CSV table of C-alpha atoms in Angstrom, one decimal:
chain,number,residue,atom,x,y,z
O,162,UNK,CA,30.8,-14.3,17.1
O,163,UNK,CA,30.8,-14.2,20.7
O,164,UNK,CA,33.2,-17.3,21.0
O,165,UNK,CA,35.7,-16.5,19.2
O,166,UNK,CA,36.1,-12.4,20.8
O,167,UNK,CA,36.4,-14.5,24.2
O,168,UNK,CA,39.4,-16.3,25.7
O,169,UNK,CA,38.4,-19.9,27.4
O,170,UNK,CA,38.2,-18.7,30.6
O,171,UNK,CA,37.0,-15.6,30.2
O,172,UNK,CA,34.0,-17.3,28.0
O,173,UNK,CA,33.6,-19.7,31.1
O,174,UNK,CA,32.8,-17.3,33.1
O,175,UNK,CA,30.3,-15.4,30.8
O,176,UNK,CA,28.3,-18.8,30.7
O,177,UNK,CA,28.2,-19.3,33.8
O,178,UNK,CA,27.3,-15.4,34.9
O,179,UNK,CA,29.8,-15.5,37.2
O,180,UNK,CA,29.2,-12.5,39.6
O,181,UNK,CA,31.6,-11.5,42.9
O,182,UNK,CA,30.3,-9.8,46.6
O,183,UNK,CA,32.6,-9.1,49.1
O,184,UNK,CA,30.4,-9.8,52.2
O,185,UNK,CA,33.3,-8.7,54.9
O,186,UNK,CA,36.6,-7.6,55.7
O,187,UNK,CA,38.4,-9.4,58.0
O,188,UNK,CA,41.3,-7.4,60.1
O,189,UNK,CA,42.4,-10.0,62.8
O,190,UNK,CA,45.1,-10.5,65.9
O,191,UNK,CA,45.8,-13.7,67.1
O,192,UNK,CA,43.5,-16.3,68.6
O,193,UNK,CA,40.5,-14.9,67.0
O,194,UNK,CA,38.0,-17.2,64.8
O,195,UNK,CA,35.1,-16.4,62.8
O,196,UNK,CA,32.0,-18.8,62.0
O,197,UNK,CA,30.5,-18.7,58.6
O,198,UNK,CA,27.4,-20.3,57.7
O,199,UNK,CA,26.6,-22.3,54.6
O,200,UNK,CA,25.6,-20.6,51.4
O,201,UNK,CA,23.1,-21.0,49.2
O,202,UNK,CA,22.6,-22.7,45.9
O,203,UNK,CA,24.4,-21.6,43.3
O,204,UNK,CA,26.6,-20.0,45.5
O,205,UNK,CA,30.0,-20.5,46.5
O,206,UNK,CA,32.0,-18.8,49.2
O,207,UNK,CA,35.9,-17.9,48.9
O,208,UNK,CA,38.5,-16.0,51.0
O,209,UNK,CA,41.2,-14.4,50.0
O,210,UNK,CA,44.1,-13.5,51.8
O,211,UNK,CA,45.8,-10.3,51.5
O,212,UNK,CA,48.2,-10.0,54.7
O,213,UNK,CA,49.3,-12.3,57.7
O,214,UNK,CA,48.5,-16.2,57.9
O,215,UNK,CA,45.0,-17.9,59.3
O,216,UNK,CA,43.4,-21.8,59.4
O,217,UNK,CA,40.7,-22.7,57.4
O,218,UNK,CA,38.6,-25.4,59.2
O,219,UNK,CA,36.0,-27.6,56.4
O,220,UNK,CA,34.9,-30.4,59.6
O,221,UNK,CA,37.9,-32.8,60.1
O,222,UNK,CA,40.0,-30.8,57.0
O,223,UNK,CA,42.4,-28.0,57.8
O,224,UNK,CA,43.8,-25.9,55.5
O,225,UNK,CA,46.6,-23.5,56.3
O,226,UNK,CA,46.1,-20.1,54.2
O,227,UNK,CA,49.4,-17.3,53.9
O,228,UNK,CA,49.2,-14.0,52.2
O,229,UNK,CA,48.1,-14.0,48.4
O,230,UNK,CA,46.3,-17.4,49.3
O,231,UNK,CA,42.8,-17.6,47.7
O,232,UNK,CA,40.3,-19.8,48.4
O,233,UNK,CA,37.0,-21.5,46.6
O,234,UNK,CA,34.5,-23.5,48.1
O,235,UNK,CA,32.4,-24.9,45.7
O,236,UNK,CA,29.5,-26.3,47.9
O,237,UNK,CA,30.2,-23.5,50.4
O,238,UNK,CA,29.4,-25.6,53.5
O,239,UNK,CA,29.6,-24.1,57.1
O,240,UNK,CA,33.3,-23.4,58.0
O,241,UNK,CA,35.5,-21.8,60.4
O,242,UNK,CA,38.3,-19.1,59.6
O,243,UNK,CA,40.8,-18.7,62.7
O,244,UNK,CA,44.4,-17.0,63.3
O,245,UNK,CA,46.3,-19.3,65.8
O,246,UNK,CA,45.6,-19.0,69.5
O,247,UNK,CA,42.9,-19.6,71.6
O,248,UNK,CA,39.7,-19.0,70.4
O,249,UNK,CA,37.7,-16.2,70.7
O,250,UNK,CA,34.9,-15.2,68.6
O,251,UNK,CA,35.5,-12.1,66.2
O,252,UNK,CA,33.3,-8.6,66.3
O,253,UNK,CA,31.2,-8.0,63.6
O,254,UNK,CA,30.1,-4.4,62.5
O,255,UNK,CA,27.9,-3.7,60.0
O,256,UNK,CA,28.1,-1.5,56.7
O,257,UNK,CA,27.6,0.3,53.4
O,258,UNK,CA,29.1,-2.0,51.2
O,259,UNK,CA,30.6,-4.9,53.4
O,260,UNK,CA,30.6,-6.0,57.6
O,261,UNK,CA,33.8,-5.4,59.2
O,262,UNK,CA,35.2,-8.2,61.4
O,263,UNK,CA,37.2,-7.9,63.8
O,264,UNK,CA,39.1,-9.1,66.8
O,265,UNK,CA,38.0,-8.1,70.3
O,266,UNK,CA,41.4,-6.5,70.8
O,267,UNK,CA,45.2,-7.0,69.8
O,268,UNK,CA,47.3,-5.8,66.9
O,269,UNK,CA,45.6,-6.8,63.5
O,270,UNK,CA,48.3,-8.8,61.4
O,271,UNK,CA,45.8,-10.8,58.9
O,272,UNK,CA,43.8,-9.1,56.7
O,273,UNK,CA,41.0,-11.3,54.9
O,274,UNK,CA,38.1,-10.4,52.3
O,275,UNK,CA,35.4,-13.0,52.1
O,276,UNK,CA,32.2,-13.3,50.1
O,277,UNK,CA,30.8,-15.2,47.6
O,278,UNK,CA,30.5,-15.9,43.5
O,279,UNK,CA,27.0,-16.3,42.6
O,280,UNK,CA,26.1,-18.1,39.5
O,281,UNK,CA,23.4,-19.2,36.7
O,282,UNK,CA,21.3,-22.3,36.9
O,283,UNK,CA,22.7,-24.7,34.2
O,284,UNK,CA,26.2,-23.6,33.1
O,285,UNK,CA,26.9,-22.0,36.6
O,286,UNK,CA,26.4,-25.4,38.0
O,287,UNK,CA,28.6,-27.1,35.6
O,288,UNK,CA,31.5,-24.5,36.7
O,289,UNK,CA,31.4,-25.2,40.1
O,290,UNK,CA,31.2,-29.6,39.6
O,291,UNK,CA,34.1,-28.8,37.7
O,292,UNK,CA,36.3,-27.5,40.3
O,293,UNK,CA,38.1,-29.2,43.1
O,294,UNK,CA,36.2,-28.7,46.8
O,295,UNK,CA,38.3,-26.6,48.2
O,296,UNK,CA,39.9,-24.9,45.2
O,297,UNK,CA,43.3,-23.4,46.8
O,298,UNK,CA,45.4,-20.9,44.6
O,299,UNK,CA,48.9,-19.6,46.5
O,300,UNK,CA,49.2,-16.9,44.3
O,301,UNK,CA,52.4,-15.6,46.9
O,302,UNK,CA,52.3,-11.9,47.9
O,303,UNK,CA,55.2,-11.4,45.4
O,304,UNK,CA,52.5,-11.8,42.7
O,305,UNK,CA,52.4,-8.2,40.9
O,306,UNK,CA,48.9,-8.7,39.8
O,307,UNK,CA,47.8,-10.2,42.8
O,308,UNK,CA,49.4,-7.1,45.0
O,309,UNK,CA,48.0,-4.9,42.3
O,310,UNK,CA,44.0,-6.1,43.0
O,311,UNK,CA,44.4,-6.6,46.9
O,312,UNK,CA,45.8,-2.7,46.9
O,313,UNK,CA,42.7,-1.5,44.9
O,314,UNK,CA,40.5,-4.0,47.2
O,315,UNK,CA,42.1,-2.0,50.7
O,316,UNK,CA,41.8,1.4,48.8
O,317,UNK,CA,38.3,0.8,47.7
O,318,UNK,CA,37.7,-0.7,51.4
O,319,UNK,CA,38.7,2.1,52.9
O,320,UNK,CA,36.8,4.7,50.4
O,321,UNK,CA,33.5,2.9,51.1
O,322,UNK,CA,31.9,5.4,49.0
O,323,UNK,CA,29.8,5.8,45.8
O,324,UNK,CA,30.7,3.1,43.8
O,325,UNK,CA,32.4,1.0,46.0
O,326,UNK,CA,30.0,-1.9,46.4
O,327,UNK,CA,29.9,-2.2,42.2
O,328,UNK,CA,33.9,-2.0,42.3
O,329,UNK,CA,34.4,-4.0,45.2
O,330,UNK,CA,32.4,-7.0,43.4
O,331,UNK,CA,34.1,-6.6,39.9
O,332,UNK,CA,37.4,-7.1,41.5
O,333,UNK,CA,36.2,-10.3,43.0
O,334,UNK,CA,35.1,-11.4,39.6
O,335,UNK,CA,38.3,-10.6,38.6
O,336,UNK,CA,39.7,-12.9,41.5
O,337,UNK,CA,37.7,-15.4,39.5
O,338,UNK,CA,38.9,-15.7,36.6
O,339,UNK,CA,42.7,-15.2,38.3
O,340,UNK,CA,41.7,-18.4,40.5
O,341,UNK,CA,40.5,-20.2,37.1
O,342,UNK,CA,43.4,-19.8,34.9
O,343,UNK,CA,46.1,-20.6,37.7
O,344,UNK,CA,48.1,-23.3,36.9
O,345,UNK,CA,49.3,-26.2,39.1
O,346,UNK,CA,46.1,-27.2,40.4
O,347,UNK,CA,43.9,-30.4,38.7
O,348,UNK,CA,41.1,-28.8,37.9
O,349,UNK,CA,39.8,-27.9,34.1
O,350,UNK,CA,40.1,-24.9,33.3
O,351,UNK,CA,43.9,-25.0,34.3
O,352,UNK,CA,44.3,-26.3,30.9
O,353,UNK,CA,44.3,-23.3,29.3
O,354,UNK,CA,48.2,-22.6,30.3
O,355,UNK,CA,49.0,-25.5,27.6
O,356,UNK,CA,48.7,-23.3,24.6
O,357,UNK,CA,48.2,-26.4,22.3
O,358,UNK,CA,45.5,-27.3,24.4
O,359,UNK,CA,44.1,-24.4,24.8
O,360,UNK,CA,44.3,-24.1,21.1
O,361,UNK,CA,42.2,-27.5,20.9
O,362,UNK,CA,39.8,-26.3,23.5
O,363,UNK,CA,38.8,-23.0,21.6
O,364,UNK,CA,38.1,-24.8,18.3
O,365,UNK,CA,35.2,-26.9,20.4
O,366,UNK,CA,34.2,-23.8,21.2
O,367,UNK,CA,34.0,-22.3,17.8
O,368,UNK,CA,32.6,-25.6,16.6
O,369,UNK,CA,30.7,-27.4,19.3
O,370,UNK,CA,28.7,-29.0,16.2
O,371,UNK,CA,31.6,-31.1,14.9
O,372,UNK,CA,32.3,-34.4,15.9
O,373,UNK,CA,35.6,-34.4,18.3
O,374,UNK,CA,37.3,-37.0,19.0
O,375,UNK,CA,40.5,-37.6,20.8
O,376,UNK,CA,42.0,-37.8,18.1
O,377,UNK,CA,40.3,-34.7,16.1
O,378,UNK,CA,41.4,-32.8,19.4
O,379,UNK,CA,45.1,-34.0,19.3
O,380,UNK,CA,45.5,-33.4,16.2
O,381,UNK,CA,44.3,-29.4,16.9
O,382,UNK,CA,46.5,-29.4,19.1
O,383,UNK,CA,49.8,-30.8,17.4
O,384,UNK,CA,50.1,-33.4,19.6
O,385,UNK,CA,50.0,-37.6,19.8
O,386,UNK,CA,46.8,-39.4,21.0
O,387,UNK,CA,48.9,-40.4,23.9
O,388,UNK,CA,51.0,-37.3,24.4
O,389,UNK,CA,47.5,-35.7,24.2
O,390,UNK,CA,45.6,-37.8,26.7
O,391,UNK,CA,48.7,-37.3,28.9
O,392,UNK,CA,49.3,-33.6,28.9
O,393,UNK,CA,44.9,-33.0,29.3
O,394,UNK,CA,44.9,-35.4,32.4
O,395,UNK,CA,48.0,-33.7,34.1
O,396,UNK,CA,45.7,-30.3,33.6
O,397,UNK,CA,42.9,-31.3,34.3
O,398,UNK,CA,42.2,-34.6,36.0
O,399,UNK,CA,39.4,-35.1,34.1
O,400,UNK,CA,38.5,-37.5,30.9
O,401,UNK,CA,38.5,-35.8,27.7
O,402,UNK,CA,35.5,-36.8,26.4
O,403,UNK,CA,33.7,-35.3,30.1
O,404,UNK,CA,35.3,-32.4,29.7
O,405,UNK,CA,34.6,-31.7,26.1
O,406,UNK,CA,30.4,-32.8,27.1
O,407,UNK,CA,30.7,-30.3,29.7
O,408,UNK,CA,31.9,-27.3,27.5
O,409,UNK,CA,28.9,-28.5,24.9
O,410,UNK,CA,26.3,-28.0,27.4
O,411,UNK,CA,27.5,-25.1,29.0
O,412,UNK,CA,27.0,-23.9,25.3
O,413,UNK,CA,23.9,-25.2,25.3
O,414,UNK,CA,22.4,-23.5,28.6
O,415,UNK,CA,23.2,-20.1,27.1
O,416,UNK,CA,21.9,-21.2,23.7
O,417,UNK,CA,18.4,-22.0,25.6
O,418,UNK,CA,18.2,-18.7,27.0
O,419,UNK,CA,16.7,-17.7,23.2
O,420,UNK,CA,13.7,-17.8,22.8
O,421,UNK,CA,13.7,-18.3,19.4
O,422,UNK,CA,15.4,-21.2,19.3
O,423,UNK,CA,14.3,-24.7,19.5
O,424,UNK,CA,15.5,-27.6,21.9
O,425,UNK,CA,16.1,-29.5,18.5
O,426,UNK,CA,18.0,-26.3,17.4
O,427,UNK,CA,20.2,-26.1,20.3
O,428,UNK,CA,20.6,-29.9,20.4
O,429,UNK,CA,22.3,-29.8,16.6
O,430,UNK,CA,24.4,-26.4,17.6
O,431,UNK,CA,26.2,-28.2,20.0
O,432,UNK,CA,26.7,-31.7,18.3
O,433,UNK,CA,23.6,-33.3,18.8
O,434,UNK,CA,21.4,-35.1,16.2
O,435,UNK,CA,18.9,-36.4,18.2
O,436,UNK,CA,16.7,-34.4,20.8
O,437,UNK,CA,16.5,-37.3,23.2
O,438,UNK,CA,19.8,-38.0,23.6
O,439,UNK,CA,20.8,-33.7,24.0
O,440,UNK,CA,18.0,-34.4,26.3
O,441,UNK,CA,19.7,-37.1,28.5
O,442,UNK,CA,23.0,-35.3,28.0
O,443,UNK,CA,21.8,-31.9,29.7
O,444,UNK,CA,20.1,-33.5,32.3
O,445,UNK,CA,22.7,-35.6,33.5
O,446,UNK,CA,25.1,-32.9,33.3
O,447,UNK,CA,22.9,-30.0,35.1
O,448,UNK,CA,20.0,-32.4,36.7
O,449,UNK,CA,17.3,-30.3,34.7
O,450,UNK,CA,15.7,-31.2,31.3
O,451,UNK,CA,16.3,-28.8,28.7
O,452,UNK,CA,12.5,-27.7,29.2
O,453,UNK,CA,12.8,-27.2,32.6
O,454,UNK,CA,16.2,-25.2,32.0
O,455,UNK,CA,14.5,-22.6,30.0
O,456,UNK,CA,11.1,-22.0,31.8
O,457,UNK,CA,13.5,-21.6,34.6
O,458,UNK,CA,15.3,-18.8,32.6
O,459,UNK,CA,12.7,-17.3,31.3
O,460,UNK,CA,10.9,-16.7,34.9
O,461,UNK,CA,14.4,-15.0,36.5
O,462,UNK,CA,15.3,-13.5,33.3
O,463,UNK,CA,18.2,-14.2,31.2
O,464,UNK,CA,20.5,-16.4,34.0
């Protein structure tokens, strides 16, 4: 079973069909800024930086960004990436598998790939309501597996040949799940660096039927009620019961990709006896009826 071959996060990202595109290389001197327009839905830009130091400007928020900082944005508004200085607007050139950016002239000293996860309809969505907006990770540029995937990102930059669009991408997926299974930042899927949590998380997963309760979960995972309650809101800022309805309809969107299943089958997979309340459930949780999910799927093609 698919579930139990998968890790949490790993799983995550299969339901939501997370996919990475670098969509430029930045290579910056000072007092050089770069606009970037607002993405599309179901699509959420990040940054990650492999050399150097630049300003991430969300409106009236600033964010300061160092080498082996990555960043997520969500809702992927309209932002501004800048190196300090005054402002002058960066030089795009276009190519094979990404635009180079750069500055109008100086030394280059940061060194920035941007793009942009796409993801499904459905379990996609859930992913990214899940995550704090920004979603900052310092990995530090003394991270060896951090230095290890921005070296193959440069090489591959550089090669910009057969295959380097395809390899590019995977390594941003890989960013990903890196990003995802961080710890020190309140966000769910932080939880799986708790291994007793983590241990309670996968059993929803390979029984999203059963009826869980805090106390069910705590118990999986060796722990009090309390200690539990504790040790899941440090993690994870949100409530248990949320998080555990979120897991059971990202289940659920994959699950309606069948064909040959029924709404009222997918509804009882994943803990539901009644169709109307799986109903209510999905569409509070992804804005879409069940219904709509699938006919939706079944037009683009499995999400």
């Amino acid at each position: 079973m698919l579930i139990r071959l998968m890790d949490l996060t790993s799983y995550v990202i299969d339901l939501a069909r997370a996919a990475g595109t670098v969509d430029k290389r930045c290579l910056f001197a000072a007092a050089t800024e770069m606009r970037v327009g607002a993405y599309g839905e179901r699509e959420a830009a990040f940054h990650f930086v492999l050399e150097g130091d630049c300003t991430l400007e969300l409106g009236r928020r600033s964010f300061h960004l160092s080498a082996g900082d990555a960043v997520l944005l969500p809702t992927s508004p309209a932002h501004i990436v800048r190196t300090a200085g005054a402002r002058r607007p960066s030089v795009e050139t276009p190519g094979t598998a990404f635009d180079s950016v750069r500055s109008p002239s100086g030394d280059v000293h940061t060194d920035i790939f941007c793009g942009h996860f796409t993801v499904a309809s459905g379990a996609g969505d859930l992913l990214l309501r899940s995550l704090p907006d920004p979603l900052i990770v310092s990995f530090g540029a003394a991270d060896e597996t951090v230095r290890s995937l921005a070296t193959l990102l440069r090489a591959e930059a550089r090669a910009e040949t057969a295959g380097s669009t395809a390899i590019l991408n995977a390594l941003c997926t890989a960013l990903l799940a890196l990003m995802l299974r961080a710890g020190g930042t309140p966000a769910p899927w932080t939880a799986v660096t708790d291994d007793r949590i983590a241990a309670a998380l996968r059993a929803v997963l390979d029984d999203p039927a059963a009826h869980w309760t805090v106390e069910r979960l705590a118990e999986t995972a060796s722990m009090s009620r309390a200690t539990f309650i504790r040790h899941f809101t440090r993690h994870t800022a949100t409530p248990v019961a949320t998080f555990v309805t979120n897991l059971r309809m990202m289940i659920a969107a994959d699950l309606l990709t069948d064909p040959d299943l029924t709404v009222a089958t997918v509804a009882g997979r994943v803990g539901y006896h009644s169709e109307s309340a799986f109903t209510r459930a999905f569409h509070a949780a992804t804005g879409q009826t069940p219904g709509r999910y699938r006919r939706g799927s079944v037009s683009r093609g499995r999400p």
